[in-house]
Coordinates of C-alpha atoms and ligand atoms in Angstrom, one line a residue:
Chain A
M1 CA 69.3 -15.1 -22.4
K2 CA 66.8 -13.1 -20.5
A3 CA 63.4 -13.1 -22.3
G4 CA 64.2 -15.6 -25.0
S5 CA 62.7 -13.6 -27.8
N6 CA 64.0 -14.1 -31.3
L7 CA 65.2 -10.4 -31.3
E8 CA 67.2 -11.1 -28.1
R9 CA 68.7 -14.3 -29.6
L10 CA 69.8 -12.5 -32.8
L11 CA 71.3 -9.5 -31.0
R12 CA 73.1 -11.7 -28.4
S13 CA 74.6 -13.9 -31.1
G14 CA 76.1 -10.8 -32.7
Q15 CA 74.0 -10.9 -35.8
F16 CA 73.1 -7.7 -37.5
T17 CA 69.4 -7.3 -37.0
I18 CA 66.7 -5.5 -38.9
T19 CA 63.5 -4.3 -37.3
A20 CA 60.8 -2.1 -38.8
E21 CA 57.9 -0.1 -37.6
F22 CA 54.3 -0.9 -38.1
V23 CA 51.8 1.9 -37.3
P24 CA 48.5 0.1 -36.9
P25 CA 45.6 1.8 -38.5
A26 CA 42.4 2.3 -36.4
T27 CA 40.6 -0.8 -37.3
G28 CA 38.8 -3.7 -35.8
D29 CA 39.4 -5.7 -38.9
R30 CA 41.9 -8.4 -38.5
G31 CA 42.1 -8.9 -42.3
L32 CA 43.5 -5.4 -42.7
I33 CA 46.3 -6.0 -40.2
E34 CA 47.1 -9.3 -41.8
R35 CA 47.3 -7.7 -45.3
Q36 CA 49.7 -5.0 -44.0
A37 CA 51.8 -7.6 -42.1
R38 CA 52.8 -9.3 -45.4
Y39 CA 55.3 -6.5 -46.0
F40 CA 57.2 -7.6 -42.9
K41 CA 56.9 -11.3 -43.0
G42 CA 60.2 -12.9 -44.1
H43 CA 61.9 -9.6 -44.4
V44 CA 62.6 -8.3 -40.9
D45 CA 63.6 -9.9 -37.6
A46 CA 61.0 -8.1 -35.5
V47 CA 58.3 -5.5 -35.9
N48 CA 57.8 -2.5 -33.7
V49 CA 54.0 -2.1 -33.2
A50 CA 53.4 1.6 -32.5
D51 CA 51.2 2.7 -29.7
N52 CA 48.9 5.4 -30.9
M53 CA 51.7 6.9 -33.0
G54 CA 51.8 10.6 -33.3
A55 CA 48.9 10.7 -30.8
V56 CA 46.6 9.5 -33.5
V57 CA 44.3 6.7 -32.5
G58 CA 45.3 3.3 -33.8
T59 CA 44.5 -0.2 -32.8
A60 CA 45.9 -1.3 -29.4
S61 CA 49.5 -2.3 -29.7
W62 CA 49.1 -5.4 -27.5
A63 CA 46.2 -6.6 -29.7
V64 CA 48.1 -6.1 -32.9
S65 CA 51.2 -7.6 -31.4
R66 CA 49.3 -10.8 -30.7
A67 CA 47.9 -10.8 -34.2
L68 CA 51.4 -10.6 -35.5
L69 CA 52.5 -13.5 -33.3
D70 CA 49.7 -15.5 -34.8
L71 CA 51.1 -14.7 -38.3
G72 CA 54.5 -15.9 -37.3
L73 CA 56.0 -12.5 -36.9
E74 CA 57.9 -11.3 -33.9
P75 CA 56.4 -8.1 -32.3
I76 CA 58.0 -5.4 -30.3
M77 CA 55.1 -3.9 -28.4
S78 CA 55.3 -0.2 -27.9
L79 CA 54.0 1.5 -24.8
V80 CA 53.7 5.3 -24.4
T81 CA 53.3 7.0 -21.1
R82 CA 51.1 9.8 -22.6
D83 CA 47.8 8.0 -22.4
R84 CA 47.9 5.7 -19.4
N85 CA 49.0 6.0 -15.8
R86 CA 51.2 3.5 -14.0
I87 CA 48.3 1.3 -13.1
A88 CA 47.1 0.9 -16.7
L89 CA 50.6 0.5 -18.1
Q90 CA 51.5 -2.3 -15.7
S91 CA 48.2 -3.9 -16.3
D92 CA 48.9 -3.8 -20.1
L93 CA 52.3 -5.3 -19.5
L94 CA 50.9 -8.2 -17.5
G95 CA 48.3 -8.7 -20.3
A96 CA 51.1 -8.7 -22.9
S97 CA 52.9 -11.3 -20.9
L98 CA 49.8 -13.4 -20.9
L99 CA 49.5 -13.1 -24.7
G100 CA 53.1 -14.3 -25.2
I101 CA 54.6 -10.9 -26.1
R102 CA 58.2 -10.8 -25.1
N103 CA 59.6 -7.5 -26.5
V104 CA 58.4 -4.1 -25.3
F105 CA 59.5 -0.6 -26.2
C106 CA 59.0 2.3 -23.8
T107 CA 58.7 5.9 -24.8
T108 CA 56.8 9.0 -23.6
G109 CA 55.0 9.5 -26.9
E110 CA 54.3 12.6 -28.9
H111 CA 52.2 15.3 -27.3
Q112 CA 48.5 15.0 -28.1
K113 CA 48.6 18.4 -29.6
F114 CA 50.1 16.8 -32.8
G115 CA 47.5 14.1 -33.1
D116 CA 43.8 13.6 -34.0
H117 CA 42.5 14.6 -30.5
P118 CA 44.4 17.7 -29.6
E119 CA 41.8 18.6 -27.0
A120 CA 42.5 15.4 -25.0
L121 CA 43.9 15.3 -21.5
N122 CA 47.2 13.7 -21.3
V123 CA 48.5 11.6 -18.5
Y124 CA 52.3 11.5 -18.3
D125 CA 52.1 10.0 -14.9
I126 CA 55.5 8.5 -15.3
D127 CA 58.2 9.1 -17.9
S128 CA 60.0 6.7 -20.3
V129 CA 62.8 6.0 -17.9
Q130 CA 60.4 5.1 -15.1
L131 CA 58.5 2.9 -17.5
V132 CA 61.6 1.0 -18.4
N133 CA 62.2 0.6 -14.7
A134 CA 58.7 -0.6 -14.2
V135 CA 59.1 -3.3 -16.9
R136 CA 62.3 -4.4 -15.3
G137 CA 60.7 -4.6 -11.9
L138 CA 57.7 -6.5 -13.2
S139 CA 59.6 -9.0 -15.2
G140 CA 62.7 -9.3 -13.1
S141 CA 61.5 -9.7 -9.5
G142 CA 57.8 -9.6 -10.1
K143 CA 57.6 -6.3 -8.3
L144 CA 55.1 -3.6 -9.1
L145 CA 56.0 0.1 -8.9
G146 CA 53.8 0.5 -5.8
G147 CA 55.9 -2.2 -4.0
A148 CA 53.4 -5.0 -4.2
V149 CA 54.6 -8.3 -5.5
C150 CA 52.9 -9.9 -8.5
D151 CA 53.4 -13.2 -10.3
K152 CA 56.4 -12.6 -12.6
A153 CA 55.5 -11.2 -16.0
G154 CA 57.4 -11.6 -19.2
P155 CA 60.3 -11.8 -18.9
F156 CA 60.6 -9.0 -21.3
F157 CA 63.3 -7.8 -23.6
V158 CA 63.1 -4.0 -23.0
G159 CA 63.7 -1.3 -25.6
A160 CA 63.9 2.4 -25.3
A161 CA 64.5 5.4 -27.6
A162 CA 67.5 7.6 -27.8
N163 CA 68.1 10.8 -29.7
P164 CA 71.8 11.1 -30.7
F165 CA 71.0 14.4 -32.4
G166 CA 69.2 15.8 -29.4
D167 CA 69.6 19.2 -27.8
P168 CA 71.5 20.0 -25.6
A169 CA 74.0 17.6 -27.2
D170 CA 76.0 16.6 -24.2
F171 CA 72.8 15.7 -22.3
M172 CA 72.2 12.9 -24.8
I173 CA 74.7 10.4 -23.6
L174 CA 73.5 11.1 -20.0
R175 CA 70.0 10.3 -21.2
L176 CA 71.2 7.0 -22.7
G177 CA 72.9 6.2 -19.4
Q178 CA 69.7 6.7 -17.5
K179 CA 67.8 4.4 -19.8
V180 CA 70.4 1.7 -19.6
R181 CA 70.6 1.9 -15.8
A182 CA 66.8 1.8 -15.6
G183 CA 67.0 -1.6 -17.5
A184 CA 66.9 -1.0 -21.2
D185 CA 68.3 -4.0 -23.2
F186 CA 68.2 -2.4 -26.6
I187 CA 67.9 1.1 -28.0
Q188 CA 66.4 2.3 -31.2
S189 CA 67.6 5.8 -32.2
Q190 CA 65.9 8.7 -33.8
P191 CA 66.2 8.7 -37.6
V192 CA 69.8 8.9 -38.8
F193 CA 70.5 11.2 -41.7
D194 CA 73.9 12.3 -40.5
P195 CA 76.0 9.1 -40.0
E196 CA 79.0 11.1 -38.9
K197 CA 77.2 12.8 -36.0
F198 CA 75.6 9.4 -35.2
G199 CA 79.0 7.8 -35.2
H200 CA 80.3 10.4 -32.8
W201 CA 77.4 9.6 -30.4
V202 CA 78.1 5.9 -30.6
R203 CA 81.8 6.5 -29.8
L204 CA 80.8 8.6 -26.8
A205 CA 78.4 5.8 -25.7
R206 CA 81.3 3.4 -25.9
E207 CA 83.6 5.6 -23.9
E208 CA 80.9 5.7 -21.2
G209 CA 80.8 2.0 -21.2
L210 CA 77.2 1.9 -22.3
I211 CA 77.6 -0.1 -25.6
E212 CA 78.4 -3.3 -23.7
K213 CA 75.2 -2.9 -21.7
C214 CA 72.7 -2.5 -24.5
F215 CA 72.3 -3.1 -28.2
I216 CA 72.1 -0.1 -30.4
L217 CA 69.8 -0.1 -33.5
A218 CA 70.1 2.9 -35.8
T219 CA 66.9 4.1 -37.3
V220 CA 66.7 4.8 -41.0
M221 CA 63.9 6.4 -43.0
P222 CA 63.4 6.2 -46.7
L223 CA 62.6 9.6 -48.1
R224 CA 59.9 9.9 -50.8
S225 CA 60.9 13.2 -52.3
A226 CA 63.0 16.4 -51.8
R227 CA 59.8 18.1 -50.7
E228 CA 59.2 15.6 -48.0
A229 CA 62.8 15.8 -46.9
R230 CA 62.5 19.5 -46.6
A231 CA 59.3 19.3 -44.6
I232 CA 60.8 16.7 -42.2
H233 CA 63.9 18.8 -41.8
E234 CA 61.8 21.9 -41.0
K235 CA 58.9 20.6 -39.1
R236 CA 60.0 17.5 -37.3
R237 CA 62.0 18.6 -34.4
G238 CA 65.0 16.6 -33.5
V239 CA 65.5 15.3 -37.1
E240 CA 68.0 17.0 -39.3
I241 CA 68.5 16.0 -42.9
S242 CA 72.0 16.8 -44.3
Q243 CA 72.6 19.0 -47.2
D244 CA 74.2 16.1 -49.1
I245 CA 71.0 14.1 -49.0
M246 CA 68.9 17.1 -50.0
T247 CA 71.2 17.8 -53.0
R248 CA 71.0 14.2 -54.1
L249 CA 67.2 14.2 -54.0
E250 CA 66.9 17.5 -55.8
G251 CA 69.3 16.3 -58.4
V252 CA 66.9 13.8 -59.9
P253 CA 63.5 14.6 -61.5
E254 CA 60.6 14.4 -59.2
P255 CA 59.1 11.1 -60.3
E256 CA 62.4 9.4 -59.6
Q257 CA 63.0 10.9 -56.2
A258 CA 61.3 8.1 -54.3
R259 CA 63.7 5.6 -55.9
E260 CA 66.6 7.8 -55.1
G261 CA 65.4 8.1 -51.5
L262 CA 65.3 4.3 -51.3
R263 CA 68.8 4.1 -52.6
I264 CA 70.1 6.6 -50.1
C265 CA 68.5 4.7 -47.3
A266 CA 69.9 1.4 -48.5
E267 CA 73.4 2.9 -48.6
Q268 CA 73.0 4.2 -45.1
M269 CA 72.0 0.8 -44.0
Q270 CA 75.2 -0.7 -45.5
A271 CA 77.3 2.1 -43.8
L272 CA 75.6 1.6 -40.5
K273 CA 76.3 -2.2 -40.6
E274 CA 80.0 -1.3 -40.8
M275 CA 79.8 1.0 -37.8
K276 CA 81.3 -0.4 -34.7
G277 CA 78.9 -0.5 -31.8
V278 CA 75.8 -0.6 -34.1
Q279 CA 74.0 -3.9 -34.0
G280 CA 71.2 -3.3 -36.3
V281 CA 68.9 -1.0 -38.2
H282 CA 65.3 0.0 -37.5
I283 CA 63.3 1.0 -40.6
M284 CA 60.8 3.8 -40.0
S285 CA 58.7 3.8 -43.2
A286 CA 56.1 6.3 -42.0
G287 CA 53.1 4.3 -43.1
R288 CA 54.7 3.0 -46.3
E289 CA 55.3 -0.6 -45.3
E290 CA 55.2 -1.7 -49.0
V291 CA 58.7 -0.3 -49.6
I292 CA 60.3 -2.5 -46.9
P293 CA 61.0 -5.6 -49.0
E294 CA 62.6 -3.6 -51.8
L295 CA 64.6 -1.5 -49.4
I296 CA 66.1 -4.5 -47.7
K297 CA 66.9 -6.1 -51.1
E298 CA 68.6 -2.9 -52.3
S299 CA 70.7 -2.8 -49.2
G300 CA 72.0 -6.3 -49.7
L301 CA 71.5 -7.1 -46.0
E302 CA 68.9 -9.7 -46.7
T303 CA 71.2 -12.7 -46.5
A304 CA 72.8 -11.6 -43.2
R305 CA 69.7 -12.4 -41.2
A306 CA 68.5 -15.7 -39.9
R307 CA 65.3 -16.4 -41.9
D308 CA 62.5 -18.7 -41.1
Chain B
M1 CA 49.8 34.6 -7.9
I2 CA 46.7 33.2 -9.5
I3 CA 46.5 34.4 -13.1
A4 CA 43.0 34.8 -14.6
E5 CA 41.7 36.5 -17.8
R6 CA 38.3 37.9 -18.6
K7 CA 35.9 35.7 -20.5
P8 CA 34.7 37.0 -23.9
I9 CA 31.9 39.5 -23.7
K10 CA 29.8 37.3 -25.9
E11 CA 29.9 34.5 -23.4
L12 CA 29.1 36.8 -20.5
L13 CA 26.1 38.2 -22.4
E14 CA 24.8 34.7 -22.9
M15 CA 25.1 34.0 -19.2
L16 CA 23.1 37.2 -18.5
V17 CA 20.2 36.4 -20.7
G18 CA 17.0 36.7 -18.5
H19 CA 18.7 38.9 -15.9
D20 CA 18.2 42.7 -15.9
H21 CA 19.6 43.7 -12.5
V22 CA 22.9 42.3 -11.4
L23 CA 25.9 43.0 -9.2
L24 CA 29.4 42.8 -10.7
V25 CA 31.9 42.0 -8.0
G26 CA 35.6 42.4 -8.4
C27 CA 38.6 41.4 -6.2
K28 CA 41.6 43.4 -5.0
G29 CA 43.8 40.3 -4.8
C30 CA 45.6 38.4 -7.6
V31 CA 43.2 39.4 -10.3
T32 CA 43.9 43.1 -9.7
V33 CA 47.6 42.4 -10.1
C34 CA 47.0 40.6 -13.4
N35 CA 44.6 43.2 -14.6
A36 CA 41.6 40.9 -14.9
G37 CA 39.2 41.8 -12.0
G38 CA 40.1 44.9 -10.1
V39 CA 38.1 48.1 -9.6
R40 CA 39.2 49.4 -13.0
E41 CA 38.4 46.2 -14.9
V42 CA 35.0 45.9 -13.2
G43 CA 34.2 49.4 -14.3
V44 CA 35.2 48.7 -17.9
L45 CA 33.4 45.4 -18.0
A46 CA 30.2 46.9 -16.5
S47 CA 30.0 49.6 -19.1
A48 CA 30.8 47.2 -22.0
L49 CA 27.9 44.9 -20.8
R50 CA 25.5 47.8 -20.4
I51 CA 26.3 49.2 -23.9
A52 CA 25.9 45.8 -25.5
R53 CA 22.6 45.1 -23.8
R54 CA 21.3 48.6 -24.7
R55 CA 22.1 47.8 -28.3
Q56 CA 20.2 44.5 -28.1
G57 CA 17.2 46.5 -26.9
R58 CA 17.3 44.9 -23.5
P59 CA 18.9 47.3 -21.1
I60 CA 20.5 45.9 -18.0
G61 CA 21.3 47.5 -14.6
I62 CA 24.7 46.6 -13.4
D63 CA 26.1 47.8 -10.1
E64 CA 29.7 47.6 -9.3
M65 CA 31.6 46.6 -6.1
T66 CA 35.1 45.3 -5.4
L67 CA 35.9 43.3 -2.3
D68 CA 39.3 43.2 -0.7
R69 CA 39.5 39.5 -1.4
Q70 CA 36.9 37.0 -2.5
C71 CA 38.8 34.0 -1.2
E72 CA 37.9 34.9 2.4
P73 CA 34.3 34.3 3.7
E74 CA 34.7 37.4 5.9
F75 CA 34.9 39.7 2.8
I76 CA 32.1 37.8 1.1
S77 CA 29.8 38.7 4.0
W78 CA 30.1 42.3 2.8
L79 CA 27.7 41.3 0.0
E80 CA 24.9 40.5 2.4
E81 CA 23.5 44.0 2.7
P82 CA 23.4 45.0 -1.0
L83 CA 22.0 41.6 -1.9
R84 CA 19.2 41.9 0.7
E85 CA 18.4 45.5 -0.1
K86 CA 18.7 45.8 -3.9
G87 CA 17.1 42.5 -5.1
Y88 CA 19.7 41.5 -7.6
T89 CA 18.8 38.3 -9.5
A90 CA 22.4 37.5 -10.2
V91 CA 26.0 38.2 -9.1
M92 CA 28.8 38.1 -11.6
S93 CA 32.1 37.5 -9.9
A94 CA 35.3 38.9 -11.4
A95 CA 37.7 36.9 -9.1
C96 CA 39.5 33.6 -9.4
S97 CA 36.9 30.8 -9.2
V98 CA 37.1 30.6 -5.4
G99 CA 35.1 33.9 -5.4
P100 CA 32.0 32.8 -7.3
Q101 CA 31.9 29.5 -5.3
Y102 CA 32.0 31.2 -2.0
I103 CA 29.2 33.6 -3.2
A104 CA 27.2 30.6 -4.4
E105 CA 27.6 28.8 -1.0
R106 CA 26.6 31.8 1.0
F107 CA 23.6 33.0 -1.0
D108 CA 21.3 30.3 -2.2
R109 CA 18.8 32.4 -4.0
V110 CA 21.0 34.3 -6.4
A111 CA 22.5 33.1 -9.6
V112 CA 26.3 33.3 -9.7
M113 CA 28.4 33.6 -12.8
P114 CA 32.2 33.7 -13.3
A115 CA 33.4 36.7 -15.3
L116 CA 36.9 35.3 -15.5
N117 CA 38.7 32.2 -16.6
T118 CA 41.0 31.1 -13.9
K119 CA 44.2 30.0 -15.6
F120 CA 47.1 29.0 -13.5
I121 CA 49.7 29.8 -10.7
G122 CA 52.1 32.1 -12.4
G123 CA 54.2 35.2 -12.6
T124 CA 54.7 38.2 -14.8
L125 CA 57.2 37.8 -17.6
E126 CA 56.8 41.3 -19.0
H127 CA 54.0 43.9 -18.9
G128 CA 50.8 42.1 -20.0
V129 CA 52.4 38.7 -20.2
W130 CA 52.1 36.0 -17.6
A131 CA 53.3 32.4 -17.5
E132 CA 52.7 29.3 -15.5
F133 CA 55.3 28.3 -13.0
C134 CA 53.7 25.7 -10.7
R135 CA 51.0 23.1 -10.9
A136 CA 50.6 22.9 -7.1
C137 CA 51.6 19.3 -7.1
G138 CA 51.7 19.4 -3.3
N139 CA 55.3 18.1 -2.9
C140 CA 57.8 20.5 -4.3
G141 CA 61.0 19.0 -5.6
I142 CA 62.6 21.7 -7.6
H143 CA 65.8 21.6 -5.6
N144 CA 66.6 18.5 -7.7
F145 CA 66.3 20.5 -10.8
G146 CA 68.3 23.6 -10.2
G147 CA 65.3 25.4 -8.7
L148 CA 63.2 25.1 -11.8
C149 CA 60.0 23.0 -12.2
P150 CA 59.9 20.4 -14.9
I151 CA 56.6 19.2 -13.8
T152 CA 54.9 22.4 -14.9
R153 CA 57.4 23.9 -17.3
C154 CA 58.0 20.8 -19.4
S155 CA 55.0 20.2 -21.6
K156 CA 55.2 16.5 -20.7
G157 CA 56.3 16.9 -17.1
L158 CA 59.4 14.7 -17.7
L159 CA 61.7 14.1 -14.8
H160 CA 64.7 12.7 -16.5
G161 CA 65.5 15.1 -19.3
P162 CA 64.3 16.5 -22.6
C163 CA 62.1 14.6 -25.0
A164 CA 63.3 14.0 -28.6
G165 CA 61.4 17.0 -29.8
S166 CA 63.5 19.5 -27.9
S167 CA 65.6 21.5 -30.3
G168 CA 67.0 25.0 -30.6
S169 CA 66.3 25.2 -26.8
K170 CA 62.6 25.6 -27.5
C171 CA 59.7 23.3 -26.6
E172 CA 58.2 21.4 -29.5
V173 CA 54.8 21.6 -28.0
R174 CA 54.9 25.4 -27.4
P175 CA 57.6 26.9 -29.6
E176 CA 57.2 30.3 -28.0
V177 CA 58.5 28.9 -24.6
D178 CA 61.9 27.6 -23.7
C179 CA 62.4 23.9 -23.3
I180 CA 62.8 23.9 -19.5
W181 CA 65.3 21.1 -19.8
H182 CA 67.8 23.4 -21.5
L183 CA 67.5 25.8 -18.6
I184 CA 67.7 23.0 -16.0
Y185 CA 70.8 21.5 -17.7
Q186 CA 72.5 24.9 -17.8
R187 CA 71.7 25.6 -14.2
M188 CA 72.9 22.2 -13.0
K189 CA 76.1 22.7 -15.0
N190 CA 76.7 26.0 -13.4
L191 CA 76.0 24.5 -10.0
G192 CA 78.3 21.6 -10.7
Q193 CA 75.4 19.2 -10.1
I194 CA 75.2 17.2 -13.3
E195 CA 75.6 14.0 -11.3
K196 CA 72.2 14.7 -9.8
L197 CA 70.6 14.6 -13.3
K198 CA 72.1 11.1 -13.9
A199 CA 70.3 9.7 -10.9
L200 CA 67.1 7.7 -11.6
K201 CA 64.1 9.4 -10.1
P202 CA 61.3 7.2 -8.7
A203 CA 57.8 7.6 -10.1
K204 CA 56.4 10.7 -8.7
D205 CA 54.1 10.6 -5.7
W206 CA 51.0 12.5 -7.0
S207 CA 48.9 11.8 -4.0
G208 CA 49.2 15.5 -2.9
Y209 CA 47.8 16.6 -6.3
W210 CA 44.5 16.5 -8.1
S211 CA 44.2 12.8 -7.8
G212 CA 43.5 13.0 -4.1
G213 CA 40.2 14.8 -3.9
V214 CA 39.8 18.2 -2.3
R215 CA 43.1 19.2 -0.7
R216 CA 43.3 21.0 2.6
V217 CA 46.0 22.6 4.7
V218 CA 45.4 22.7 8.4
R219 CA 47.7 24.8 10.6
E220 CA 46.8 23.7 14.1
D221 CA 48.6 26.6 15.7
L222 CA 46.3 29.0 13.9
T223 CA 43.0 27.3 14.4
L224 CA 40.8 28.5 17.2
Ligands
LIG1 S1 57.4 20.7 -8.0 FE1 55.2 20.9 -7.6 S2 55.0 22.5 -6.1 FE2 57.1 22.6 -6.9 S3 56.9 24.2 -8.5 FE3 56.6 22.2 -9.5 S4 54.4 21.8 -9.5 FE4 54.8 23.5 -8.0
LIG2 S1 60.6 20.0 -25.7 FE1 61.4 20.2 -23.6 S2 59.8 21.2 -22.5 FE2 58.9 20.6 -24.4 S3 58.0 18.6 -23.9 FE3 60.0 18.2 -24.7 S4 61.3 18.1 -22.9 FE4 59.4 19.0 -22.3

């Protein structure tokens, strides 16, 4: 055990793990965070707390992570490199350690052009690989990127993103290798709508010897409607929705499409559980946390997890 | 070269409110090459401003002059005589922003206005189209990336590869441009240097960039 988080314990013990994403609204109201948290409590093993997701201002991920801890939930604090330089990021990591946060998830973050402050200046002082490396330095040897030694922080269980469907395709395993070598303990993928392509990526990762070095969680996303599916397919780069899924959604009347989307997602969760090399699923509900309990029930995975 | 483009006439007219006798100064350097501030552009701009002001019922006198370069104090000194003799209340500089700053430093009783927006260090893609190639980070490392610059040409300045938004070889932030990581990957493959891309790159040293205050280059062998 490295960081001793519940997430780490579950993954190391070989249990299939479920995480879900929480996109904090912009609020100073603790009550609101608490109300939304009830959709996670008792249903998932850990909660990713987004860091200004989509470059839209939300409440600080460290603060929301602490609030979740108070509610008996296990947070995975996200950090994006878009908004803060290495000084601020490392400072936040030390603060997170102080607050008892043990899981962190490192990404670069969406460009501010897509958010609610498109005129903002971005930072991108370091990239996600370098951030993973910074977390490892800080929590392993207590070393800051600049070389100075600090009191050890964490230790943290470190996550990073991977895009199995990325372009150019053969670059993607190389990217995974970079993140693992930089110190990533677990990986959460881009949304999977094509299990076959995803399976291929996992096989390549195994051949490269990367599966033994990190835990892979496959991201799933319940679709609300055929229209939403088409919009995601067309607009969200890096996410492709297969024709099979599209046909299934279009095959039912519009009011029932959300239900069908949930069913498709639940089936995918079952299929991913059977996939060798996959240790869990990560639910991206795009702001619809209320569907999480039902989705997990539908998937039948509920009983597989250690519950409190 | 430095790429610049002319500010909208409306904005220039607002700057000129209260002035009725100005000197419009072009530059024969970069801004001539990118068709923003050479002799020809100065001529066109001067007439456009004169016509607009006449229409407003407040005619303006605009004289034209184009210096060999505005980023050299020596050429700026050529303005001394006309400024002394003709009593201009303002100089509008159609150069990159070094020009108007030099003019402002040299002549403390004349208003100075930029006619151009200085955009970036770039090159010509095709006639009338320019793109950025370098952010002048002060410490060039493009040999690590097949000779292409991810700091400038990746919208996020990533050093380890493409972000999740890269698809169809275009950048998600600016779909009209290539995702530079596709070009880098292809180049590295052709060069047989994929191993180099696997290596972890340390956090970049930005001290030679904007973060370090005014940058200077001193060539001892050339100083007098
Ligand atoms: S590495 Fe720096 S100096 Fe070299 S092209 Fe890129 S921005 Fe310019
Ligand atoms: S799509 Fe490519 S160029 Fe654009 S931000 Fe992502 S990696 Fe950089």
